[in-house]
């Protein structure tokens, strides 16, 4: 993300803008640090998009008006402002990561370095990391640069468009086009959030409306000198930003447009409302408590109170300490996430303790000040570095970064850094079902489709062989498909593989996204049709069952993140009741078609990314057992399976019997390989440990041929 300070005459400088930058960056820092009260701190990014659009548009329009605008000058200023501090941070992160990240994650970092050099980190992170709020993204020290990519792409396209419009159109038409573009951008963003949520989060087009909000406001300020309703806008904007930061939650951010509206509209109102109140750059701490003016006596108490509150807000935003934080906000943003990410990766993968958080925040401020003082400031002064020298240095250093990143990729992540045993464990992150790319689909995608069953066959591969069994479920079903494939080949049976990301075989349940709910229903209906048309006799239902009832990471009685929504299906009072009803209906529909139902019970889940943890902490061991951290989550859904077994005669298959001992410890490494490819999915090698659990089922299928 780029935190800019307009390089203009002193009369155009507004200290409150730096104050707003400080609030935005502190919100992001405290959100990532897990500070209580900042659950919605991620909206600080939205706030910065508005500020960027406002400042950049103002600079371009003023220079176009005075006939001094040039693309060369504009982009040279961007290079001076963005690249020096960015290059230093990326280079330092690469050095530190070489001592910390496993080979798999080091490769991912190298890909993101290349994407950063070519100004597309948002697209790279969208493809490699996906959900910004998942635990998996902690292993990417450059995750935060997605917002830098959005702004860089905006800087590349918007100045050209604005220059052409100001040159060939009357200004009144420019106003209309900006407003139309803003409204269209809001509509497109709403559509994208509903149908393509991850795309909406990372890409420029769905984010453009936030930058355009600032652009429209900048135009408005250049054309109108007087502003009405300052007090109302300042107070309302402050409340909206407070609510966005404190109230917003990250558990369902992609399907919730409200947090963006609060943050974007709130900061737009504050920028507008404070335009005249906060035009001094050197307000001191004492100005937070101004003496009442004599004129206030003439007004009513509500007017007096609102006036005083507005004044305080204005003085607060121009407070020297806040303004100082705002001036180093770019470096603060650049340095905070690599520190938190690498520390959590290597030292403390769990929630940080208060003194760890305090230390990391202090280190962030120290590095940020150093970056601002010794990197940002010198390179922004033409007297220190002329334009040609800056460009040559930037190109040279970025070329070096490209060569280093390519070398890391070519060496497969430099696995020799931690030894062969550690590399073997690290490779577990890629030890997945070979059919995953083609046969494990995403219901959140607007172009969702599931391939024909012929493309997703497992087991014995014989032309025109009847399909004897089907593995049906979510990503946990996809993870264990390799063992079904191996046993199918061993017993001479052909099977099918049908899995849907985050959505188990729960009939009639609703997802947390309308589009995903529709695709889920289509998928379930499609599997019943395949079963009927192909005469499939045995179906294995596999899922991360507790996550459809409880929190995905802790047993806390809250509703699941995927299957059972806040509005429970069929009027049930609890998620467990809704889960029971949905799974029971699936079983009923299968048995109506004469299918033998096999229910695979939950796989024990771990509390850490196992390939990473094993590579860094247990490379000298080939067999590793750890305590099952969430036994109560699986135990909570056990009664449902027992009821279905008693009522419908379904067969229960329990992975715990193969993976865990009676003392509660479960196997996480076997023969030098990770049993999991993350914290809860079995690796392809780990799934083979379930062979003995499944052999009776395959023997029964073979016997009834």
XYZ file of C-alpha atoms in Angstrom:
705
model
C 0.000 0.000 0.000
C 1.217 3.479 -0.749
C 0.832 6.184 1.868
C 1.467 9.414 0.055
C 1.951 12.998 1.003
C 1.081 15.357 -1.792
C 4.099 17.231 -2.999
C 2.507 20.612 -3.444
C 2.599 24.145 -2.123
C 2.296 24.622 1.588
C -1.217 26.006 1.120
C -2.418 22.653 -0.202
C -0.965 20.648 2.685
C -3.435 19.404 5.285
C -2.088 18.068 8.539
C -5.342 16.229 9.212
C -4.681 13.995 6.173
C -1.527 12.764 7.872
C -3.613 12.275 11.013
C -6.057 10.141 9.043
C -3.148 8.160 7.609
C -1.992 7.474 11.142
C -5.413 6.195 12.194
C -5.617 3.981 9.114
C -2.182 2.438 9.538
C -2.590 1.962 13.289
C -5.884 0.182 12.655
C -4.126 -2.247 10.309
C -1.172 -2.749 12.664
C -3.354 -3.403 15.695
C -5.596 -5.736 13.703
C -2.651 -7.878 12.629
C -1.229 -7.724 16.153
C -4.521 -9.016 17.577
C -5.033 -5.997 19.829
C -8.547 -6.114 21.392
C -10.968 -3.576 19.972
C -9.524 -3.635 16.456
C -11.367 -6.599 14.963
C -12.204 -4.479 11.926
C -8.813 -2.831 11.625
C -8.375 -4.284 8.153
C -10.597 -1.452 6.874
C -7.593 0.820 7.276
C -6.645 -0.337 3.770
C -9.988 0.921 2.423
C -9.355 4.251 4.115
C -5.985 4.571 2.429
C -7.458 3.904 -0.975
C -9.725 6.924 -0.507
C -6.818 9.104 0.642
C -4.729 8.000 -2.337
C -7.497 8.758 -4.817
C -8.061 12.157 -3.228
C -4.425 13.254 -3.213
C -3.432 11.893 -6.618
C -6.474 13.385 -8.337
C -5.894 16.734 -6.672
C -2.257 16.798 -7.800
C -3.102 15.891 -11.398
C -6.018 18.326 -11.712
C -4.027 21.216 -10.244
C -1.083 20.551 -12.556
C -3.339 20.122 -15.586
C -5.039 23.401 -14.730
C -1.690 25.212 -14.518
C -0.346 23.425 -17.650
C 2.525 21.923 -15.644
C 1.493 18.245 -15.644
C 3.850 15.717 -17.228
C 3.767 11.943 -17.094
C 7.523 11.865 -16.654
C 7.354 14.081 -13.597
C 4.384 12.201 -12.147
C 5.946 8.757 -12.449
C 9.355 9.937 -11.267
C 7.686 11.171 -8.076
C 5.976 7.800 -7.675
C 9.294 5.978 -8.176
C 11.014 8.164 -5.588
C 8.143 7.724 -3.151
C 7.491 4.009 -3.525
C 10.495 2.013 -4.687
C 13.441 2.820 -2.358
C 11.720 1.801 0.879
C 9.961 -1.101 -0.837
C 13.187 -2.530 -2.281
C 14.975 -2.296 1.064
C 12.076 -4.047 2.840
C 11.799 -6.840 0.229
C 15.565 -7.454 0.225
C 15.676 -7.584 4.032
C 12.684 -9.927 4.112
C 14.381 -12.292 1.653
C 17.488 -12.438 3.845
C 15.523 -13.061 7.049
C 13.215 -15.570 5.347
C 16.193 -17.631 4.160
C 16.818 -18.497 7.824
C 13.161 -19.117 8.642
C 10.934 -20.369 5.822
C 10.828 -23.962 4.659
C 11.510 -24.733 1.007
C 7.837 -24.732 0.025
C 7.107 -21.369 1.638
C 10.400 -19.897 0.388
C 9.272 -20.705 -3.157
C 5.967 -18.961 -2.550
C 7.856 -15.931 -1.264
C 10.022 -15.877 -4.397
C 6.914 -15.881 -6.587
C 5.540 -12.928 -4.659
C 8.852 -11.064 -4.988
C 8.650 -11.426 -8.765
C 5.046 -10.274 -8.721
C 5.996 -7.242 -6.624
C 8.713 -6.209 -9.074
C 6.224 -6.423 -11.946
C 3.513 -4.548 -9.986
C 1.065 -7.439 -9.702
C 1.477 -8.709 -6.106
C -2.288 -8.593 -5.584
C -2.866 -10.994 -8.472
C -0.101 -13.333 -7.327
C -1.383 -13.427 -3.756
C -4.935 -13.967 -5.042
C -3.745 -17.067 -6.912
C -1.367 -18.493 -4.293
C -2.854 -17.531 -0.924
C -6.565 -17.048 -1.539
C -8.442 -16.044 1.595
C -6.659 -13.064 3.205
C -8.064 -14.028 6.621
C -7.121 -17.715 6.665
C -4.372 -19.106 8.894
C -2.382 -20.229 5.849
C -1.494 -16.666 4.834
C 0.686 -16.234 7.932
C 3.477 -17.954 6.000
C 3.601 -15.153 3.395
C 5.704 -12.223 4.687
C 4.710 -10.121 1.659
C 0.983 -10.694 1.958
C 0.338 -7.043 2.755
C 1.723 -5.909 -0.602
C -1.530 -6.855 -2.334
C -2.755 -3.325 -1.625
C 0.434 -1.860 -3.086
C -0.373 -3.712 -6.304
C -3.862 -2.224 -6.399
C -2.515 1.303 -5.976
C 0.344 0.872 -8.449
C -2.091 -0.326 -11.098
C -4.325 2.651 -10.315
C -1.364 5.027 -10.686
C -0.507 3.435 -14.011
C -3.983 3.783 -15.563
C -5.787 6.665 -13.890
C -3.408 9.574 -14.662
C -3.572 8.833 -18.393
C -7.370 8.684 -18.353
C -7.672 11.835 -16.258
C -5.203 13.733 -18.442
C -7.085 12.842 -21.623
C -10.444 13.761 -20.086
C -9.223 17.151 -18.849
C -7.664 17.889 -22.230
C -10.611 17.043 -24.456
C -13.663 17.502 -22.194
C -15.160 20.444 -20.375
C -14.719 20.176 -16.626
C -18.464 19.859 -16.046
C -18.436 16.697 -18.177
C -15.472 15.388 -16.197
C -17.513 15.735 -13.013
C -20.357 13.731 -14.522
C -18.050 10.990 -15.808
C -16.339 10.650 -12.434
C -19.680 10.322 -10.662
C -20.927 7.769 -13.215
C -17.684 5.802 -12.861
C -18.052 5.885 -9.069
C -21.624 4.596 -9.155
C -20.708 1.933 -11.685
C -17.741 0.920 -9.546
C -19.948 0.529 -6.487
C -22.352 -1.660 -8.435
C -19.530 -3.778 -9.838
C -17.933 -4.149 -6.406
C -21.223 -5.291 -4.878
C -21.635 -7.851 -7.654
C -18.054 -9.071 -7.240
C -18.330 -9.385 -3.457
C -21.445 -11.515 -3.912
C -20.206 -13.752 -6.729
C -16.396 -13.585 -6.757
C -15.396 -12.616 -3.214
C -11.648 -13.277 -3.385
C -11.445 -11.503 -6.739
C -13.326 -8.598 -5.173
C -10.816 -8.396 -2.357
C -7.571 -8.429 -4.334
C -8.201 -6.920 -7.776
C -8.270 -3.269 -8.825
C -11.654 -3.165 -10.651
C -13.741 -4.048 -7.552
C -11.587 -1.685 -5.447
C -11.671 1.192 -7.936
C -14.761 2.785 -6.399
C -12.858 3.449 -3.161
C -10.139 5.326 -5.036
C -12.805 7.087 -7.118
C -14.494 8.319 -3.935
C -11.347 10.274 -3.206
C -11.099 11.392 -6.832
C -14.653 12.771 -6.887
C -14.040 14.603 -3.601
C -10.810 16.132 -4.944
C -12.635 17.446 -7.997
C -15.397 18.818 -5.776
C -12.882 20.673 -3.619
C -11.172 22.218 -6.628
C -14.466 23.465 -8.062
C -16.256 24.580 -4.867
C -14.609 26.672 -2.177
C -17.439 26.644 0.355
C -18.649 23.499 2.059
C -21.861 23.162 4.011
C -22.563 20.880 6.938
C -18.993 20.531 8.155
C -19.950 19.631 11.701
C -22.366 16.915 10.610
C -19.905 15.397 8.154
C -17.066 15.376 10.683
C -19.133 13.810 13.445
C -20.836 11.271 11.188
C -17.572 10.340 9.504
C -15.867 9.810 12.863
C -18.667 7.543 14.067
C -18.619 5.511 10.849
C -14.863 4.943 11.009
C -15.095 3.994 14.681
C -17.818 1.455 13.925
C -15.915 0.046 10.955
C -12.772 -0.519 13.024
C -14.398 -1.746 16.211
C -17.516 -3.568 15.042
C -16.505 -5.160 11.713
C -15.451 -8.808 11.813
C -13.179 -10.788 9.508
C -15.058 -14.102 9.713
C -17.404 -13.277 6.854
C -15.812 -10.247 5.271
C -16.162 -11.337 1.667
C -19.934 -11.539 1.781
C -20.316 -8.334 3.781
C -20.153 -5.037 1.877
C -21.129 -2.936 4.898
C -17.640 -2.681 6.413
C -16.309 -1.127 3.207
C -19.181 1.348 3.026
C -18.613 2.450 6.622
C -14.879 2.963 6.182
C -14.954 4.577 2.737
C -17.889 6.903 3.325
C -16.646 7.703 6.829
C -13.205 8.859 5.755
C -14.649 10.722 2.756
C -16.872 12.692 5.112
C -13.956 13.386 7.443
C -11.705 14.640 4.648
C -14.494 16.926 3.490
C -15.695 18.076 6.899
C -12.216 18.944 8.172
C -11.065 20.803 5.094
C -11.258 24.230 6.701
C -10.912 23.289 10.352
C -7.568 21.533 10.080
C -5.401 23.472 7.711
C -2.469 24.026 10.054
C 0.384 21.595 10.177
C 1.734 22.476 13.611
C -1.079 22.005 16.106
C 0.256 21.177 19.538
C -1.051 18.885 22.221
C -2.579 21.817 24.070
C -4.853 22.486 21.109
C -6.761 19.346 21.952
C -8.452 21.407 24.666
C -9.232 24.814 23.126
C -10.867 27.507 25.196
C -14.515 28.214 24.353
C -15.006 31.115 22.022
C -17.308 33.948 22.945
C -19.423 33.384 19.856
C -20.443 29.963 21.140
C -22.596 31.570 23.820
C -25.066 32.709 21.179
C -25.756 29.129 20.051
C -27.919 26.438 21.577
C -26.403 23.725 23.726
C -26.598 20.992 20.981
C -24.927 23.318 18.491
C -22.293 24.252 21.056
C -21.591 20.586 21.838
C -21.386 19.573 18.184
C -19.150 22.526 17.417
C -16.813 21.691 20.278
C -16.681 18.004 19.294
C -15.942 18.933 15.710
C -13.150 21.236 16.848
C -11.642 18.572 19.041
C -11.723 16.051 16.201
C -10.026 18.530 13.902
C -7.327 19.403 16.424
C -6.830 15.744 17.271
C -6.237 14.850 13.620
C -3.624 17.642 13.434
C -1.947 16.618 16.694
C 1.816 16.562 16.146
C 2.226 12.994 17.397
C -0.513 11.695 15.107
C 0.809 13.698 12.160
C 4.276 12.266 12.801
C 2.916 8.710 12.674
C 1.097 9.593 9.486
C 4.303 10.770 7.846
C 6.002 7.412 8.467
C 2.844 5.411 7.745
C 4.156 4.000 4.443
C 7.212 2.527 6.147
C 5.098 1.395 9.093
C 2.882 -0.541 6.739
C 5.813 -1.994 4.799
C 7.658 -3.328 7.837
C 4.933 -4.509 10.205
C 3.751 -7.654 8.440
C 7.164 -9.225 7.649
C 8.083 -8.896 11.322
C 4.848 -10.392 12.630
C 4.729 -13.087 9.956
C 8.292 -14.354 10.316
C 8.177 -14.218 14.119
C 4.946 -16.204 14.255
C 6.256 -18.640 11.649
C 9.436 -19.532 13.474
C 9.120 -18.573 17.121
C 5.494 -18.553 18.216
C 2.872 -20.005 15.813
C 0.081 -19.567 18.360
C -1.499 -16.327 19.555
C 1.187 -13.878 20.627
C 1.592 -12.925 24.255
C 1.241 -9.267 25.193
C 4.952 -8.639 25.618
C 5.682 -10.270 22.248
C 3.115 -8.060 20.561
C 4.515 -4.988 22.307
C 8.049 -5.865 21.251
C 7.079 -6.435 17.634
C 5.158 -3.156 17.498
C 8.136 -1.323 18.982
C 10.466 -2.927 16.448
C 8.067 -1.942 13.670
C 8.147 1.719 14.727
C 11.931 1.720 15.015
C 12.418 0.192 11.571
C 9.747 2.448 10.089
C 11.396 5.583 11.429
C 14.764 4.426 10.146
C 13.279 3.676 6.743
C 11.577 7.071 6.586
C 14.612 8.977 7.842
C 17.397 7.267 5.895
C 15.642 5.835 2.816
C 12.383 7.616 2.017
C 13.438 11.197 2.781
C 16.830 11.255 0.988
C 15.441 9.695 -2.180
C 12.561 12.161 -2.352
C 14.993 15.092 -2.551
C 16.307 15.805 -6.062
C 19.307 17.547 -4.517
C 20.485 14.201 -3.123
C 19.633 11.953 -6.076
C 18.938 13.193 -9.584
C 16.235 11.514 -11.630
C 18.558 9.450 -13.801
C 20.439 8.071 -10.803
C 17.220 7.129 -9.015
C 15.834 5.286 -12.040
C 19.114 3.451 -12.705
C 19.435 2.397 -9.091
C 15.798 1.244 -8.884
C 16.069 -0.783 -12.098
C 19.376 -2.322 -11.029
C 18.183 -3.327 -7.576
C 14.918 -4.729 -8.874
C 16.862 -6.737 -11.459
C 18.900 -8.202 -8.621
C 15.681 -9.122 -6.792
C 14.405 -10.843 -9.938
C 17.605 -12.876 -10.273
C 17.480 -13.919 -6.621
C 13.808 -14.902 -6.862
C 14.404 -16.918 -10.045
C 17.319 -18.644 -8.350
C 15.139 -19.614 -5.391
C 12.485 -21.022 -7.721
C 15.050 -22.859 -9.841
C 16.555 -24.459 -6.724
C 13.081 -25.540 -5.556
C 13.201 -23.295 -2.511
C 16.819 -24.076 -1.551
C 15.879 -27.121 0.567
C 19.517 -27.745 1.527
C 19.252 -24.860 4.012
C 17.749 -27.160 6.675
C 18.933 -30.617 5.590
C 17.345 -33.519 3.675
C 15.077 -34.710 6.497
C 13.644 -31.233 6.961
C 13.133 -30.950 3.203
C 11.184 -34.194 3.166
C 8.801 -32.871 5.782
C 8.505 -29.538 4.008
C 7.524 -31.372 0.813
C 4.460 -32.652 2.662
C 2.761 -29.315 1.908
C 2.540 -30.421 -1.727
C 1.719 -34.078 -1.061
C -1.888 -33.876 -2.211
C -4.466 -35.749 -4.248
C -3.392 -35.803 -7.898
C -7.001 -35.297 -9.005
C -7.437 -32.133 -6.943
C -6.829 -29.700 -9.810
C -9.545 -31.126 -12.059
C -12.030 -32.755 -9.706
C -12.127 -30.605 -6.574
C -14.280 -27.598 -7.429
C -14.981 -24.243 -5.809
C -18.677 -23.383 -5.219
C -17.810 -19.715 -4.712
C -16.767 -19.373 -8.346
C -19.284 -17.681 -10.665
C -18.280 -20.045 -13.496
C -18.696 -23.118 -11.298
C -18.989 -26.441 -13.081
C -18.180 -30.017 -12.116
C -16.536 -32.318 -14.659
C -18.161 -35.542 -15.760
C -17.553 -38.571 -13.592
C -15.426 -40.124 -16.362
C -12.762 -37.485 -15.743
C -12.674 -38.222 -12.020
C -12.353 -41.998 -11.879
C -10.205 -43.703 -9.251
C -9.228 -47.295 -8.555
C -9.093 -49.825 -11.376
C -8.876 -48.070 -14.737
C -10.544 -50.452 -17.212
C -12.539 -49.316 -20.232
C -16.315 -49.495 -19.712
C -15.883 -50.873 -16.188
C -18.904 -50.174 -13.945
C -18.429 -47.564 -11.232
C -18.771 -49.494 -7.990
C -18.295 -46.739 -5.381
C -18.266 -42.945 -4.983
C -16.237 -40.764 -2.601
C -18.467 -37.740 -1.954
C -17.592 -34.827 0.324
C -15.638 -31.635 0.901
C -11.876 -30.970 0.951
C -11.398 -33.695 3.568
C -12.864 -36.171 1.089
C -10.515 -34.827 -1.558
C -7.581 -35.285 0.822
C -8.266 -38.990 1.475
C -9.094 -39.891 -2.134
C -5.566 -41.339 -2.716
C -6.202 -44.229 -0.309
C -9.505 -45.012 -2.046
C -7.655 -44.939 -5.356
C -4.992 -47.340 -4.057
C -7.501 -49.804 -2.564
C -9.691 -49.656 -5.665
C -6.721 -50.746 -7.762
C -5.821 -53.438 -5.223
C -9.346 -54.916 -5.150
C -10.080 -54.421 -8.849
C -12.874 -51.905 -8.260
C -13.577 -48.642 -10.108
C -14.775 -45.629 -8.183
C -15.586 -41.975 -8.614
C -14.352 -38.867 -6.858
C -16.750 -35.932 -6.300
C -15.673 -33.221 -3.866
C -16.641 -29.595 -3.302
C -14.452 -27.085 -1.493
C -15.840 -26.283 1.969
C -19.196 -28.028 1.413
C -19.917 -31.566 2.635
C -22.899 -33.776 1.584
C -25.494 -31.921 3.682
C -28.833 -31.814 1.924
C -30.794 -28.572 2.124
C -28.136 -26.646 4.064
C -27.228 -23.091 3.153
C -23.756 -21.673 2.681
C -22.474 -18.276 3.790
C -22.811 -17.096 0.197
C -25.935 -17.196 -1.998
C -24.029 -18.210 -5.115
C -22.214 -20.981 -3.236
C -25.542 -22.217 -1.808
C -26.969 -22.559 -5.315
C -23.880 -24.360 -6.602
C -23.902 -26.609 -3.539
C -27.471 -27.667 -4.292
C -26.611 -28.303 -7.954
C -23.602 -30.345 -6.917
C -25.594 -32.502 -4.490
C -28.364 -33.059 -7.030
C -25.743 -33.941 -9.627
C -24.219 -36.628 -7.441
C -27.588 -38.273 -6.806
C -28.189 -38.318 -10.560
C -24.780 -39.887 -11.220
C -25.439 -42.515 -8.552
C -28.793 -43.389 -10.088
C -27.633 -43.324 -13.720
C -24.482 -45.400 -13.077
C -26.008 -47.797 -10.569
C -23.418 -47.031 -7.915
C -23.917 -49.331 -4.916
C -21.641 -47.848 -2.254
C -21.122 -44.209 -1.282
C -18.521 -42.936 1.177
C -19.527 -39.633 2.782
C -16.490 -37.703 4.017
C -16.358 -34.243 5.542
C -14.860 -31.903 8.059
C -18.068 -32.438 9.969
C -17.462 -30.341 13.116
C -16.780 -27.210 11.044
C -20.411 -27.179 9.900
C -21.566 -26.871 13.473
C -18.797 -25.206 15.444
C -15.934 -22.775 14.904
C -13.363 -24.056 12.445
C -10.537 -23.689 14.957
C -12.021 -23.918 18.430
C -14.904 -25.584 20.185
C -16.853 -22.561 21.309
C -20.460 -23.305 20.468
C -20.598 -20.900 17.530
C -22.023 -21.770 14.150
C -19.819 -23.258 11.480
C -18.081 -21.147 8.864
C -19.336 -23.042 5.807
C -22.423 -25.170 5.940
C -24.837 -23.983 8.580
C -25.520 -20.256 8.284
C -26.636 -17.725 10.856
C -30.192 -18.248 9.638
C -30.523 -21.928 10.434
C -32.156 -24.270 7.972
C -35.635 -25.666 8.570
C -36.229 -23.599 11.674
C -33.862 -25.550 13.910
C -32.655 -23.789 17.015
C -29.032 -24.900 16.942
C -26.369 -25.671 14.397
C -26.151 -29.250 15.674
C -29.858 -29.824 15.018
C -29.567 -28.372 11.529
C -26.497 -30.498 10.846
C -28.311 -33.642 11.976
C -31.297 -32.851 9.772
C -29.196 -32.165 6.663
C -27.010 -35.235 7.005
C -30.031 -37.430 7.763
C -31.775 -36.253 4.607
C -28.692 -37.072 2.552
C -28.658 -40.589 3.997
C -32.376 -41.016 3.333
C -32.064 -39.978 -0.313
C -29.165 -42.360 -0.834
C -30.931 -45.308 0.756
C -34.029 -44.626 -1.344
C -31.807 -45.474 -4.312
C -30.619 -48.694 -2.679
C -27.178 -47.362 -1.827
C -25.025 -48.686 0.990
C -23.851 -45.646 2.970
C -20.434 -45.464 4.634
C -19.863 -42.470 6.940
C -16.216 -41.536 7.488
C -15.961 -39.792 10.852
C -13.867 -36.646 11.447
C -10.114 -36.768 10.987
C -8.275 -35.460 14.088
C -7.260 -31.845 13.497
C -4.007 -30.258 14.599
C -3.355 -26.721 15.816
C -0.395 -25.970 13.542
C 0.699 -26.381 9.912
C 2.321 -29.788 10.232
C 4.812 -29.875 7.311
C 6.223 -26.548 8.467
C 6.321 -27.521 12.137
C 7.954 -30.882 11.458
C 10.558 -29.355 9.143
C 11.552 -26.764 11.723
C 11.150 -28.714 14.968
C 11.311 -32.474 14.378
C 13.577 -33.038 11.392
C 15.628 -35.547 13.395
C 12.616 -37.838 13.935
C 10.785 -40.145 11.538
C 7.831 -40.926 13.834
C 6.090 -38.087 15.672
C 2.955 -38.102 17.859
C 1.164 -35.039 19.262
C -1.809 -34.515 21.532
C -5.141 -34.143 19.767
C -5.906 -30.453 20.521
C -9.616 -30.544 19.653
C -11.112 -33.852 20.867
C -14.269 -32.152 22.134
C -15.171 -30.827 18.690
C -15.373 -34.304 17.182
C -17.034 -35.685 20.289
C -19.816 -33.105 19.984
C -20.993 -34.461 16.612
C -20.542 -38.135 17.528
C -24.146 -38.556 18.762
C -25.402 -37.628 15.285
C -23.439 -40.439 13.680
C -24.546 -42.919 16.342
C -28.199 -41.970 15.788
C -27.881 -42.448 12.029
C -26.193 -45.801 12.539
C -28.970 -47.005 14.841
C -31.802 -45.594 12.715
C -30.600 -46.334 9.177
C -27.869 -48.923 9.570
C -25.156 -46.766 8.020
C -21.585 -48.014 8.381
C -19.254 -45.883 10.514
C -15.542 -45.635 9.750
C -13.401 -43.915 12.382
C -9.966 -42.575 11.278
C -8.958 -42.075 14.911
C -8.529 -45.833 15.301
C -5.735 -45.722 12.734
C -4.239 -42.334 13.546
C -4.438 -42.034 17.344
C -3.498 -44.003 20.447
C -5.526 -44.544 23.580
C -3.504 -41.878 25.407
C -5.013 -39.234 23.092
C -1.920 -38.651 20.993
C -2.199 -38.795 17.206
C 0.375 -39.572 14.560
C 1.601 -36.529 12.621
C 4.713 -38.052 11.023
C 5.219 -41.567 9.658
C 8.408 -42.899 8.088
C 9.805 -39.395 7.728
C 6.748 -37.984 5.966
C 4.110 -35.583 7.226
C 0.700 -37.166 7.808
C -0.982 -33.808 7.089
C -0.413 -31.289 4.311
C -1.646 -28.447 6.533
C -3.298 -28.457 9.963
C -6.366 -30.595 9.252
C -6.100 -32.297 5.821
C -4.338 -35.644 5.491
C -1.537 -35.712 2.963
C -1.620 -38.298 0.190
C 0.930 -40.313 2.188
C -1.030 -39.803 5.399
C -4.247 -41.068 3.810
C -2.562 -44.439 3.259
C -2.654 -44.960 7.020
C -6.425 -45.475 6.631
C -6.070 -48.631 4.534
C -6.880 -50.998 7.397
C -9.968 -48.912 8.247
C -11.274 -49.218 4.696
C -10.342 -52.818 3.864
C -13.574 -54.324 5.310
C -15.607 -51.968 3.114
C -13.680 -52.907 -0.029
C -13.833 -56.598 0.837
C -17.613 -56.317 1.204
C -17.912 -54.514 -2.147
C -15.748 -57.160 -3.820
C -17.853 -59.944 -2.342
C -21.122 -58.482 -3.662
C -19.964 -58.100 -7.264
